[in-house]
PDB file of C-alpha atoms in Angstrom:
ATOM      1  CA  MET A  16     -11.232 -18.525  -9.077  1.00 58.00           C
ATOM      2  CA  THR A  17      -7.576 -19.621  -9.192  1.00 88.00           C
ATOM      3  CA  TRP A  18      -6.881 -17.761 -12.425  1.00 93.00           C
ATOM      4  CA  TYR A  19      -8.609 -14.661 -10.999  1.00 96.00           C
ATOM      5  CA  THR A  20      -6.440 -14.845  -7.879  1.00 96.00           C
ATOM      6  CA  LEU A  21      -3.413 -14.985 -10.167  1.00 97.00           C
ATOM      7  CA  LEU A  22      -4.677 -11.922 -12.078  1.00 97.00           C
ATOM      8  CA  VAL A  23      -5.131  -9.942  -8.843  1.00 98.00           C
ATOM      9  CA  LEU A  24      -1.698 -11.086  -7.634  1.00 98.00           C
ATOM     10  CA  ALA A  25      -0.200 -10.004 -10.973  1.00 97.00           C
ATOM     11  CA  VAL A  26      -1.726  -6.548 -10.498  1.00 98.00           C
ATOM     12  CA  ALA A  27      -0.346  -6.511  -6.933  1.00 98.00           C
ATOM     13  CA  ALA A  28       3.118  -7.406  -8.279  1.00 98.00           C
ATOM     14  CA  GLU A  29       2.800  -4.606 -10.826  1.00 97.00           C
ATOM     15  CA  ARG A  30       1.976  -2.200  -7.998  1.00 96.00           C
ATOM     16  CA  LEU A  31       5.053  -3.343  -6.076  1.00 97.00           C
ATOM     17  CA  ALA A  32       7.139  -2.728  -9.203  1.00 97.00           C
ATOM     18  CA  GLU A  33       5.680   0.786  -9.325  1.00 97.00           C
ATOM     19  CA  LEU A  34       6.775   1.373  -5.735  1.00 97.00           C
ATOM     20  CA  VAL A  35      10.336   0.318  -6.612  1.00 98.00           C
ATOM     21  CA  VAL A  36      10.355   2.762  -9.533  1.00 98.00           C
ATOM     22  CA  ALA A  37       8.788   5.470  -7.362  1.00 98.00           C
ATOM     23  CA  ARG A  38      11.386   5.041  -4.612  1.00 98.00           C
ATOM     24  CA  ARG A  39      14.216   5.401  -7.148  1.00 98.00           C
ATOM     25  CA  ASN A  40      12.514   8.402  -8.750  1.00 98.00           C
ATOM     26  CA  THR A  41      11.905  10.046  -5.363  1.00 98.00           C
ATOM     27  CA  ALA A  42      15.650   9.935  -4.651  1.00 98.00           C
ATOM     28  CA  TRP A  43      16.342  11.356  -8.131  1.00 98.00           C
ATOM     29  CA  SER A  44      13.851  14.200  -7.668  1.00 97.00           C
ATOM     30  CA  LEU A  45      14.931  15.119  -4.152  1.00 97.00           C
ATOM     31  CA  ALA A  46      18.595  15.154  -5.223  1.00 97.00           C
ATOM     32  CA  ARG A  47      17.618  17.813  -7.787  1.00 96.00           C
ATOM     33  CA  GLY A  48      15.779  20.027  -5.306  1.00 96.00           C
ATOM     34  CA  GLY A  49      12.346  18.509  -5.770  1.00 95.00           C
ATOM     35  CA  THR A  50       9.657  19.311  -3.226  1.00 94.00           C
ATOM     36  CA  GLU A  51       6.835  17.039  -2.138  1.00 95.00           C
ATOM     37  CA  SER A  52       3.226  18.138  -1.769  1.00 95.00           C
ATOM     38  CA  GLY A  53       0.185  16.255  -0.528  1.00 93.00           C
ATOM     39  CA  ARG A  54       1.800  13.984   2.025  1.00 93.00           C
ATOM     40  CA  GLY A  55      -1.453  13.925   4.002  1.00 95.00           C
ATOM     41  CA  HIS A  56      -3.502  12.070   1.404  1.00 96.00           C
ATOM     42  CA  TYR A  57      -0.799   9.569   0.415  1.00 96.00           C
ATOM     43  CA  PRO A  58      -1.515   7.013   3.196  1.00 97.00           C
ATOM     44  CA  ALA A  59      -5.211   7.051   2.257  1.00 97.00           C
ATOM     45  CA  MET A  60      -4.283   6.367  -1.355  1.00 96.00           C
ATOM     46  CA  VAL A  61      -2.072   3.417  -0.389  1.00 96.00           C
ATOM     47  CA  ALA A  62      -4.808   2.020   1.867  1.00 98.00           C
ATOM     48  CA  LEU A  63      -7.482   2.397  -0.825  1.00 98.00           C
ATOM     49  CA  HIS A  64      -5.408   0.648  -3.484  1.00 97.00           C
ATOM     50  CA  THR A  65      -4.507  -2.157  -1.097  1.00 98.00           C
ATOM     51  CA  ALA A  66      -8.172  -2.524  -0.137  1.00 98.00           C
ATOM     52  CA  LEU A  67      -9.110  -2.777  -3.820  1.00 98.00           C
ATOM     53  CA  LEU A  68      -6.941  -5.851  -4.272  1.00 98.00           C
ATOM     54  CA  ALA A  69      -8.095  -7.473  -1.033  1.00 98.00           C
ATOM     55  CA  GLY A  70     -11.728  -6.579  -1.774  1.00 98.00           C
ATOM     56  CA  CYS A  71     -11.566  -8.209  -5.207  1.00 97.00           C
ATOM     57  CA  LEU A  72     -10.525 -11.526  -3.722  1.00 97.00           C
ATOM     58  CA  ALA A  73     -12.718 -11.361  -0.622  1.00 97.00           C
ATOM     59  CA  GLU A  74     -15.923 -10.447  -2.423  1.00 97.00           C
ATOM     60  CA  VAL A  75     -15.512 -13.123  -5.071  1.00 96.00           C
ATOM     61  CA  ARG A  76     -14.793 -15.755  -2.430  1.00 95.00           C
ATOM     62  CA  PHE A  77     -17.236 -14.851   0.326  1.00 95.00           C
ATOM     63  CA  ALA A  78     -20.111 -13.542  -1.790  1.00 96.00           C
ATOM     64  CA  ASP A  79     -19.634 -16.360  -4.297  1.00 92.00           C
ATOM     65  CA  ARG A  80     -19.536 -14.011  -7.285  1.00 93.00           C
ATOM     66  CA  PRO A  81     -19.664 -15.793 -10.638  1.00 90.00           C
ATOM     67  CA  PHE A  82     -17.407 -15.116 -13.593  1.00 90.00           C
ATOM     68  CA  PRO A  83     -19.517 -13.243 -16.175  1.00 87.00           C
ATOM     69  CA  SER A  84     -17.916 -14.991 -19.204  1.00 88.00           C
ATOM     70  CA  VAL A  85     -17.918 -12.608 -22.197  1.00 92.00           C
ATOM     71  CA  LEU A  86     -18.094  -9.457 -20.055  1.00 93.00           C
ATOM     72  CA  GLY A  87     -15.397 -10.853 -17.771  1.00 94.00           C
ATOM     73  CA  TRP A  88     -12.995 -11.418 -20.645  1.00 95.00           C
ATOM     74  CA  ALA A  89     -13.690  -7.938 -22.039  1.00 97.00           C
ATOM     75  CA  LEU A  90     -12.874  -6.514 -18.607  1.00 97.00           C
ATOM     76  CA  VAL A  91      -9.604  -8.481 -18.494  1.00 97.00           C
ATOM     77  CA  ALA A  92      -8.710  -6.571 -21.673  1.00 98.00           C
ATOM     78  CA  VAL A  93      -9.540  -3.289 -19.899  1.00 98.00           C
ATOM     79  CA  VAL A  94      -7.275  -4.271 -16.988  1.00 98.00           C
ATOM     80  CA  VAL A  95      -4.428  -5.044 -19.412  1.00 98.00           C
ATOM     81  CA  ALA A  96      -5.023  -1.761 -21.276  1.00 98.00           C
ATOM     82  CA  ALA A  97      -4.948   0.128 -17.968  1.00 98.00           C
ATOM     83  CA  GLN A  98      -1.553  -1.413 -17.173  1.00 98.00           C
ATOM     84  CA  ALA A  99      -0.270  -0.451 -20.616  1.00 98.00           C
ATOM     85  CA  LEU A 100      -1.461   3.143 -20.167  1.00 98.00           C
ATOM     86  CA  ARG A 101       0.097   3.310 -16.694  1.00 97.00           C
ATOM     87  CA  TRP A 102       3.491   2.127 -17.970  1.00 98.00           C
ATOM     88  CA  TRP A 103       3.260   4.507 -20.930  1.00 98.00           C
ATOM     89  CA  CYS A 104       2.874   7.297 -18.361  1.00 98.00           C
ATOM     90  CA  ILE A 105       5.825   5.983 -16.356  1.00 98.00           C
ATOM     91  CA  ARG A 106       7.993   5.752 -19.465  1.00 98.00           C
ATOM     92  CA  THR A 107       6.952   9.204 -20.699  1.00 98.00           C
ATOM     93  CA  LEU A 108       7.682  10.921 -17.377  1.00 97.00           C
ATOM     94  CA  GLY A 109      10.877   8.942 -16.846  1.00 97.00           C
ATOM     95  CA  PRO A 110      12.513   9.778 -13.519  1.00 97.00           C
ATOM     96  CA  ARG A 111       9.826  12.391 -12.813  1.00 96.00           C
ATOM     97  CA  TRP A 112       7.074   9.763 -12.487  1.00 97.00           C
ATOM     98  CA  ASN A 113       6.137   9.036  -8.906  1.00 97.00           C
ATOM     99  CA  THR A 114       3.385   7.739  -6.656  1.00 96.00           C
ATOM    100  CA  ARG A 115       3.945  10.899  -4.627  1.00 97.00           C
ATOM    101  CA  VAL A 116       3.525  14.503  -5.764  1.00 96.00           C
ATOM    102  CA  ILE A 117       7.090  15.754  -6.234  1.00 96.00           C
ATOM    103  CA  VAL A 118       8.052  18.548  -8.602  1.00 95.00           C
ATOM    104  CA  VAL A 119      11.602  19.476  -9.561  1.00 95.00           C
ATOM    105  CA  PRO A 120      12.384  23.155 -10.176  1.00 93.00           C
ATOM    106  CA  GLY A 121      13.580  24.044 -13.641  1.00 91.00           C
ATOM    107  CA  LEU A 122      12.031  21.096 -15.456  1.00 91.00           C
ATOM    108  CA  PRO A 123       9.340  21.891 -18.023  1.00 89.00           C
ATOM    109  CA  ARG A 124       5.918  20.295 -17.825  1.00 88.00           C
ATOM    110  CA  VAL A 125       5.753  17.051 -19.837  1.00 92.00           C
ATOM    111  CA  THR A 126       3.488  17.341 -22.869  1.00 93.00           C
ATOM    112  CA  GLY A 127       4.423  14.202 -24.796  1.00 96.00           C
ATOM    113  CA  GLY A 128       3.091  10.663 -24.771  1.00 97.00           C
ATOM    114  CA  PRO A 129      -0.378  10.377 -23.261  1.00 98.00           C
ATOM    115  CA  TYR A 130       0.080  13.857 -21.744  1.00 96.00           C
ATOM    116  CA  ARG A 131      -0.549  15.268 -25.233  1.00 97.00           C
ATOM    117  CA  TRP A 132      -4.223  14.470 -24.749  1.00 96.00           C
ATOM    118  CA  LEU A 133      -4.777  14.288 -20.995  1.00 95.00           C
ATOM    119  CA  SER A 134      -3.396  16.187 -18.019  1.00 91.00           C
ATOM    120  CA  HIS A 135      -3.581  13.147 -15.741  1.00 95.00           C
ATOM    121  CA  PRO A 136      -3.624   9.974 -17.880  1.00 97.00           C
ATOM    122  CA  ASN A 137      -2.335   7.787 -15.038  1.00 96.00           C
ATOM    123  CA  TYR A 138      -5.567   8.448 -13.160  1.00 97.00           C
ATOM    124  CA  VAL A 139      -7.570   7.283 -16.165  1.00 98.00           C
ATOM    125  CA  ALA A 140      -5.630   4.014 -15.852  1.00 98.00           C
ATOM    126  CA  VAL A 141      -6.326   3.854 -12.105  1.00 97.00           C
ATOM    127  CA  ALA A 142     -10.049   4.497 -12.595  1.00 98.00           C
ATOM    128  CA  ALA A 143     -10.339   1.932 -15.392  1.00 98.00           C
ATOM    129  CA  GLU A 144      -8.449  -0.686 -13.418  1.00 98.00           C
ATOM    130  CA  GLY A 145     -10.407   0.020 -10.224  1.00 98.00           C
ATOM    131  CA  LEU A 146     -13.676  -0.549 -12.013  1.00 97.00           C
ATOM    132  CA  ALA A 147     -12.646  -3.388 -14.320  1.00 98.00           C
ATOM    133  CA  LEU A 148     -10.526  -5.569 -12.020  1.00 98.00           C
ATOM    134  CA  PRO A 149     -13.315  -6.360  -9.548  1.00 98.00           C
ATOM    135  CA  LEU A 150     -15.946  -6.676 -12.279  1.00 97.00           C
ATOM    136  CA  VAL A 151     -13.829  -9.263 -14.122  1.00 97.00           C
ATOM    137  CA  HIS A 152     -15.262 -11.731 -11.622  1.00 96.00           C
ATOM    138  CA  GLY A 153     -18.507  -9.996 -10.674  1.00 96.00           C
ATOM    139  CA  ALA A 154     -17.263  -8.156  -7.556  1.00 96.00           C
ATOM    140  CA  TRP A 155     -19.615  -5.236  -8.144  1.00 97.00           C
ATOM    141  CA  ALA A 156     -19.628  -4.000  -4.518  1.00 98.00           C
ATOM    142  CA  THR A 157     -15.839  -3.650  -4.518  1.00 98.00           C
ATOM    143  CA  ALA A 158     -15.986  -1.862  -7.872  1.00 98.00           C
ATOM    144  CA  LEU A 159     -18.660   0.519  -6.614  1.00 98.00           C
ATOM    145  CA  VAL A 160     -16.966   1.344  -3.293  1.00 98.00           C
ATOM    146  CA  PHE A 161     -13.518   1.741  -4.841  1.00 98.00           C
ATOM    147  CA  THR A 162     -14.819   3.938  -7.649  1.00 98.00           C
ATOM    148  CA  ALA A 163     -16.663   6.264  -5.245  1.00 98.00           C
ATOM    149  CA  LEU A 164     -13.754   6.553  -2.806  1.00 98.00           C
ATOM    150  CA  ASN A 165     -11.220   6.875  -5.620  1.00 98.00           C
ATOM    151  CA  ALA A 166     -13.218   9.711  -7.203  1.00 98.00           C
ATOM    152  CA  ALA A 167     -13.117  11.623  -3.908  1.00 98.00           C
ATOM    153  CA  LEU A 168      -9.404  10.924  -3.462  1.00 97.00           C
ATOM    154  CA  MET A 169      -8.597  11.880  -7.056  1.00 97.00           C
ATOM    155  CA  ALA A 170     -10.351  15.213  -6.597  1.00 97.00           C
ATOM    156  CA  VAL A 171      -7.929  15.939  -3.750  1.00 97.00           C
ATOM    157  CA  ARG A 172      -4.921  14.474  -5.543  1.00 97.00           C
ATOM    158  CA  ILE A 173      -5.456  16.282  -8.854  1.00 96.00           C
ATOM    159  CA  ARG A 174      -5.954  19.631  -7.090  1.00 96.00           C
ATOM    160  CA  CYS A 175      -2.729  18.973  -5.186  1.00 96.00           C
ATOM    161  CA  GLU A 176      -0.793  18.133  -8.355  1.00 94.00           C
ATOM    162  CA  ASP A 177      -2.205  21.073 -10.274  1.00 93.00           C
ATOM    163  CA  ARG A 178      -1.280  23.491  -7.444  1.00 93.00           C
ATOM    164  CA  ALA A 179       2.242  22.050  -7.227  1.00 91.00           C
ATOM    165  CA  LEU A 180       2.735  22.365 -10.983  1.00 87.00           C
ATOM    166  CA  ALA A 181       1.260  25.898 -11.005  1.00 88.00           C
ATOM    167  CA  ARG A 182       3.660  26.990  -8.228  1.00 81.00           C
ATOM    168  CA  LEU A 183       6.533  25.491 -10.170  1.00 75.00           C
ATOM    169  CA  SER A 184       5.452  27.252 -13.379  1.00 67.00           C
ATOM    170  CA  ALA A 185       5.115  30.570 -11.513  1.00 61.00           C
ATOM    171  CA  VAL A 186       8.646  30.212 -10.131  1.00 53.00           C
ATOM    172  CA  ASP A 187      10.082  29.289 -13.534  1.00 52.00           C
ATOM    173  CA  ALA A 188       8.180  31.934 -15.507  1.00 48.00           C
ATOM    174  CA  PRO A 189      10.290  34.801 -16.897  1.00 48.00           C
ATOM    175  CA  ALA A 190       9.792  38.121 -15.127  1.00 45.00           C
TER     176      ALA A 190
END
């Protein structure tokens, strides 16, 4: 389980790096007149993602979940691919990427990178990681609970983002 603990800690470190980037990008956005939406669901999102990491380790340890060899290694690849997709999103959005919903007036919607194909590619990464990371070491209960709660949270989050972007587009649209 030591290597699995290191994998979960690596994902936790990646999440902390995201928060550093998000804090910098929040300051950038607010300095340019950005407005935040969806503050109410943000604490639930932080709690859910923290619980995912803790749940991975706790379930494997206390429920004595085995490592499912070939499937486990395939799921490690999914976790790595999810990180790559997430950082592609961060790079594509540049200073507009955030863990919060903040839109800056006057900036066009991003349609490059993974946004060419998906409206919310970062959430594909979150869903893949939330399913794969626990299952790497057989933590199926954590995967199931996270996936269900994340689906409910993403329904709220995506509606919030879409409304914020629609309001921005309506303000920026020519009369």
